[in-house]
mmCIF file with all atom_site columns, C-alpha atoms in Angstrom:
data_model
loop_
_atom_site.group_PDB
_atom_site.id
_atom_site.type_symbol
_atom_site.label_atom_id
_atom_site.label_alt_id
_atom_site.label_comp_id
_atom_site.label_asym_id
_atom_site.label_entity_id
_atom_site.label_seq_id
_atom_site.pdbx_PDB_ins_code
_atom_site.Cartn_x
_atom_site.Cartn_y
_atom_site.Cartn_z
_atom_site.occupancy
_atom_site.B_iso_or_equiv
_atom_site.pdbx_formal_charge
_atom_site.auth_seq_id
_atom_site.auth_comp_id
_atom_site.auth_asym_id
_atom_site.auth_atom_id
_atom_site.pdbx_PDB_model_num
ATOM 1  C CA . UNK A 1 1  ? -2.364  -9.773  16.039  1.00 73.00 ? 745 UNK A CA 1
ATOM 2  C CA . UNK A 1 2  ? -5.405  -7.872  14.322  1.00 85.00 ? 746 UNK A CA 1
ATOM 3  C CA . UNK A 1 3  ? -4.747  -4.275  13.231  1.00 90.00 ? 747 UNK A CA 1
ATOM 4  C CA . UNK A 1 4  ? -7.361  -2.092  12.396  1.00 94.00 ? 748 UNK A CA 1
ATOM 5  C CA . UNK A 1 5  ? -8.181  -0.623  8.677   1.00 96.00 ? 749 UNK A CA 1
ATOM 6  C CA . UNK A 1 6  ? -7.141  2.551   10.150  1.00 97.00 ? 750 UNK A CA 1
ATOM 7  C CA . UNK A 1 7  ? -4.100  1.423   11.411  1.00 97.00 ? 751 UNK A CA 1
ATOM 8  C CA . UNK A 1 8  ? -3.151  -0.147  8.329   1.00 97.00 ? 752 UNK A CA 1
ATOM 9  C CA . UNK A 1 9  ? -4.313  3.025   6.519   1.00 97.00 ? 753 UNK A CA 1
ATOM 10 C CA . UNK A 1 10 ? -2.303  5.149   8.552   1.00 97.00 ? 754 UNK A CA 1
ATOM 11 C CA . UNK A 1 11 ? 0.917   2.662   8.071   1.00 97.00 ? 755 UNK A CA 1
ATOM 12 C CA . UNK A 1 12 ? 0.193   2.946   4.005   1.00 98.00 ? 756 UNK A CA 1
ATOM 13 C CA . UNK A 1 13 ? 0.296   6.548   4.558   1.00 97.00 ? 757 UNK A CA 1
ATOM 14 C CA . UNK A 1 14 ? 3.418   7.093   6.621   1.00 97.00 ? 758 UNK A CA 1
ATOM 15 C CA . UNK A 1 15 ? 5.633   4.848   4.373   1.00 97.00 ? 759 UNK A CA 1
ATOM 16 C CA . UNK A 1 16 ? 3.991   6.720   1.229   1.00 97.00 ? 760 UNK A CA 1
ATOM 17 C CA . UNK A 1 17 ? 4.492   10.093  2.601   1.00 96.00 ? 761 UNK A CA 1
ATOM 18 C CA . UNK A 1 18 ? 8.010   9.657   3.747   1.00 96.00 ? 762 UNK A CA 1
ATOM 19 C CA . UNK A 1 19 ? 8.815   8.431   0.234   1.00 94.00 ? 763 UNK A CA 1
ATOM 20 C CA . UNK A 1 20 ? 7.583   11.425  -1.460  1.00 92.00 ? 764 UNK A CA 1
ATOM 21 C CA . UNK A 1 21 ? 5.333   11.301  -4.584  1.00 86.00 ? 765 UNK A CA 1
ATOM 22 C CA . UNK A 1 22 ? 8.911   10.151  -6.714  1.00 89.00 ? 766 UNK A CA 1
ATOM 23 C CA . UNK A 1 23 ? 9.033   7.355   -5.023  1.00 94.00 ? 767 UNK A CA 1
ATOM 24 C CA . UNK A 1 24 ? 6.968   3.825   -4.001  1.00 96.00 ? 768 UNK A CA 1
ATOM 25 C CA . UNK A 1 25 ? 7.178   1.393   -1.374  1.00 97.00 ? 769 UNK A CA 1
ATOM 26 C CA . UNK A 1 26 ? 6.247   -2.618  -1.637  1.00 96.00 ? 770 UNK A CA 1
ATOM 27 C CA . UNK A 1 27 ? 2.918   -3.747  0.070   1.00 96.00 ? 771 UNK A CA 1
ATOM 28 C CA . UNK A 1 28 ? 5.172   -5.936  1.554   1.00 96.00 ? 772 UNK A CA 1
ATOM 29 C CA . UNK A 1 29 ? 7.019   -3.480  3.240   1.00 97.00 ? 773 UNK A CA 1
ATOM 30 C CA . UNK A 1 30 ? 4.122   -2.191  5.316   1.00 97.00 ? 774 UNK A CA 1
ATOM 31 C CA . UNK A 1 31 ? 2.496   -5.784  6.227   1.00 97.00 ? 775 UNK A CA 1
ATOM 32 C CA . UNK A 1 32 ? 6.250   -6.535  7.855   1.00 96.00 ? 776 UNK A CA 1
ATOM 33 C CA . UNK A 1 33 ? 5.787   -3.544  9.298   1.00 96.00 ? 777 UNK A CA 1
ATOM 34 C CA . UNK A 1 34 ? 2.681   -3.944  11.197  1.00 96.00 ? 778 UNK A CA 1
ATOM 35 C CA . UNK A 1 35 ? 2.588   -8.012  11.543  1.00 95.00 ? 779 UNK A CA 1
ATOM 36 C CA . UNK A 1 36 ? 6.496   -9.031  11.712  1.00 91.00 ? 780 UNK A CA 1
ATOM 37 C CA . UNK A 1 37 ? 6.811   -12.797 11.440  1.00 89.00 ? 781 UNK A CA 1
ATOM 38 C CA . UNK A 1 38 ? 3.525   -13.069 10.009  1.00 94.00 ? 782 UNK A CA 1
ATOM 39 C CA . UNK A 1 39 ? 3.546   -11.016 7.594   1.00 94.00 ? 783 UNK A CA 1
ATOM 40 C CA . UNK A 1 40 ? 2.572   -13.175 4.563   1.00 93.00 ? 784 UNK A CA 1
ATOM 41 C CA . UNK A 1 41 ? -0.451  -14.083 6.176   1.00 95.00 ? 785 UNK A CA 1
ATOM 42 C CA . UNK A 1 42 ? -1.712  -10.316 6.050   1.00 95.00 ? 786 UNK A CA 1
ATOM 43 C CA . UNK A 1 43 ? -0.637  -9.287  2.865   1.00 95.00 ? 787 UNK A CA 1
ATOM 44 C CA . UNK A 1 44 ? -4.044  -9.220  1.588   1.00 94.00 ? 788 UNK A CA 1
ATOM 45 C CA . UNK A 1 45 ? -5.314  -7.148  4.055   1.00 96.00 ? 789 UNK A CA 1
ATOM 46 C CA . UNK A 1 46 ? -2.839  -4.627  3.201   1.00 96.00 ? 790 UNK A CA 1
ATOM 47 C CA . UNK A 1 47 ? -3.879  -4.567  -0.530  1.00 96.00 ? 791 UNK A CA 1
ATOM 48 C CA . UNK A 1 48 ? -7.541  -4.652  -0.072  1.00 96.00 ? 792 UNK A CA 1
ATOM 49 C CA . UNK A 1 49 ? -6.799  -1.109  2.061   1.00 97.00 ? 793 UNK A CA 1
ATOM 50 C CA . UNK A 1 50 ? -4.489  0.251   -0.732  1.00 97.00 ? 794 UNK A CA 1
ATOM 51 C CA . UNK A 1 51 ? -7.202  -0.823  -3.023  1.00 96.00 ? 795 UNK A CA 1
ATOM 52 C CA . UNK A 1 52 ? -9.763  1.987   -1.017  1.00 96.00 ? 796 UNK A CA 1
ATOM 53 C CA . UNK A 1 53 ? -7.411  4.301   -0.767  1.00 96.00 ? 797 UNK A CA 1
ATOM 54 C CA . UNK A 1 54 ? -6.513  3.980   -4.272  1.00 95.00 ? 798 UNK A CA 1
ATOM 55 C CA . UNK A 1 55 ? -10.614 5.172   -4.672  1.00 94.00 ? 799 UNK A CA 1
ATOM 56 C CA . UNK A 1 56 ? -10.233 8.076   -2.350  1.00 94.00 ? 800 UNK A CA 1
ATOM 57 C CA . UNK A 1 57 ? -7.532  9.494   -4.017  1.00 93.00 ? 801 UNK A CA 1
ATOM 58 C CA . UNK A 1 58 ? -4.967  8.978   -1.381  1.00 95.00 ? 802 UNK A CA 1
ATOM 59 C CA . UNK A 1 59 ? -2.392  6.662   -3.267  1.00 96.00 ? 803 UNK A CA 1
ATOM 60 C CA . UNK A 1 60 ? -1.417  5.550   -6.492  1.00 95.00 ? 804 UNK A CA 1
ATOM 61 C CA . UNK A 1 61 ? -1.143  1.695   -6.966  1.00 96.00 ? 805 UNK A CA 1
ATOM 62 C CA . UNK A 1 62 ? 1.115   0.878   -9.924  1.00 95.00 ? 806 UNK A CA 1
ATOM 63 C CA . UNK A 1 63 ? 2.671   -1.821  -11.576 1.00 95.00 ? 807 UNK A CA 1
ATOM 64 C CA . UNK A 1 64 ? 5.866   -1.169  -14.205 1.00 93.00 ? 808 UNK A CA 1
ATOM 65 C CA . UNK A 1 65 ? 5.574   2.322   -13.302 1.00 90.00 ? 809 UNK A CA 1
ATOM 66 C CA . UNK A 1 66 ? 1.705   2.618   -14.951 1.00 93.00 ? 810 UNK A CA 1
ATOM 67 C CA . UNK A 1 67 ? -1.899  3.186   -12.580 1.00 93.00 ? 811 UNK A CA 1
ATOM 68 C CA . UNK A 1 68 ? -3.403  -0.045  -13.001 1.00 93.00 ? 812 UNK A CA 1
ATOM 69 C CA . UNK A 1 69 ? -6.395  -1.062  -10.568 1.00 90.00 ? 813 UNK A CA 1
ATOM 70 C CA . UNK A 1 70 ? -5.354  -3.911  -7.945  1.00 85.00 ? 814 UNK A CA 1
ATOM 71 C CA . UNK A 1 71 ? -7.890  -5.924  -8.972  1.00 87.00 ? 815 UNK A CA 1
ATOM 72 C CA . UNK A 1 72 ? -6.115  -6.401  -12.545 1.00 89.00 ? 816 UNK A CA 1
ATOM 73 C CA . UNK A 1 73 ? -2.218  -6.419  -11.180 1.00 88.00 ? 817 UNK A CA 1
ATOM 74 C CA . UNK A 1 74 ? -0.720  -9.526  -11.872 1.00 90.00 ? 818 UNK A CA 1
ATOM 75 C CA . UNK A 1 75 ? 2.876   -9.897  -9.897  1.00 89.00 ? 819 UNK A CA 1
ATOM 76 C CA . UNK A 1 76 ? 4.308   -7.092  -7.823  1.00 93.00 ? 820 UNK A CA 1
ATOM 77 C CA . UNK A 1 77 ? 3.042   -3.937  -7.325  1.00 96.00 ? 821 UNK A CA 1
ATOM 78 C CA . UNK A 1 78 ? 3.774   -0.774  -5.604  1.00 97.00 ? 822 UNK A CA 1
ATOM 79 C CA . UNK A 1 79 ? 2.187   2.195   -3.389  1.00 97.00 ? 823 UNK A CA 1
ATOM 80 C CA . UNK A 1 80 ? 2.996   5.760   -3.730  1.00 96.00 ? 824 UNK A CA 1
ATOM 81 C CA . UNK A 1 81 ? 1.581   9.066   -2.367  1.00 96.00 ? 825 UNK A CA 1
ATOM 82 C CA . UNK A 1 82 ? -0.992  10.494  -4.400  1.00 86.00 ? 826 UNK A CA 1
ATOM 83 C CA . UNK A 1 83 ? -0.612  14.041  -5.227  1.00 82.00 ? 827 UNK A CA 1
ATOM 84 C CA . UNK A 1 84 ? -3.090  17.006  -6.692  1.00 70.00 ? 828 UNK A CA 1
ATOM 85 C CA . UNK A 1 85 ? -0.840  17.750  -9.891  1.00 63.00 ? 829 UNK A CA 1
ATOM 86 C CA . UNK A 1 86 ? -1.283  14.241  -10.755 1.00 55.00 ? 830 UNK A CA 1
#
């Protein structure tokens, strides 16, 4: 089942938003989200739209509570709403 960047953008931002900027949620949590049973096979996808968003300004990716730049994360990571007094 394909999904759109924009769809997946949109899905980042919901689960973000609802959060609040406190908060993060697990790639992993959107990809189940949008794919269900296949899931793993998507995760990817999921990051490398973080990963723009992370550019625009629209979320923070972070690992151990510190920015870091998906390209460099090594293990888990998580999304959170980025906000102006950041």
């Amino acid at each position: 089942m394909k999904k759109s960047k924009q769809e997946i953008k949109n899905r980042i931002l919901t689960f973000t938003k609802k959060r609040g900027p406190k908060k993060s949620v697990c790639p992993s949590e959107v990809t189940r989200d949008l794919f269900s049973d296949v899931w793993r096979n998507h995760l990817d996808e999921v990051k490398d739209v973080a990963a723009g968003m992370q550019q625009s300004k629209l979320i923070r990716i972070t690992q151990n509570g510190k920015d870091i730049s998906i390209d460099k994360a090594r293990g888990p990571i998580r999304l959170s709403i980025y906000t102006s007094d950041e």
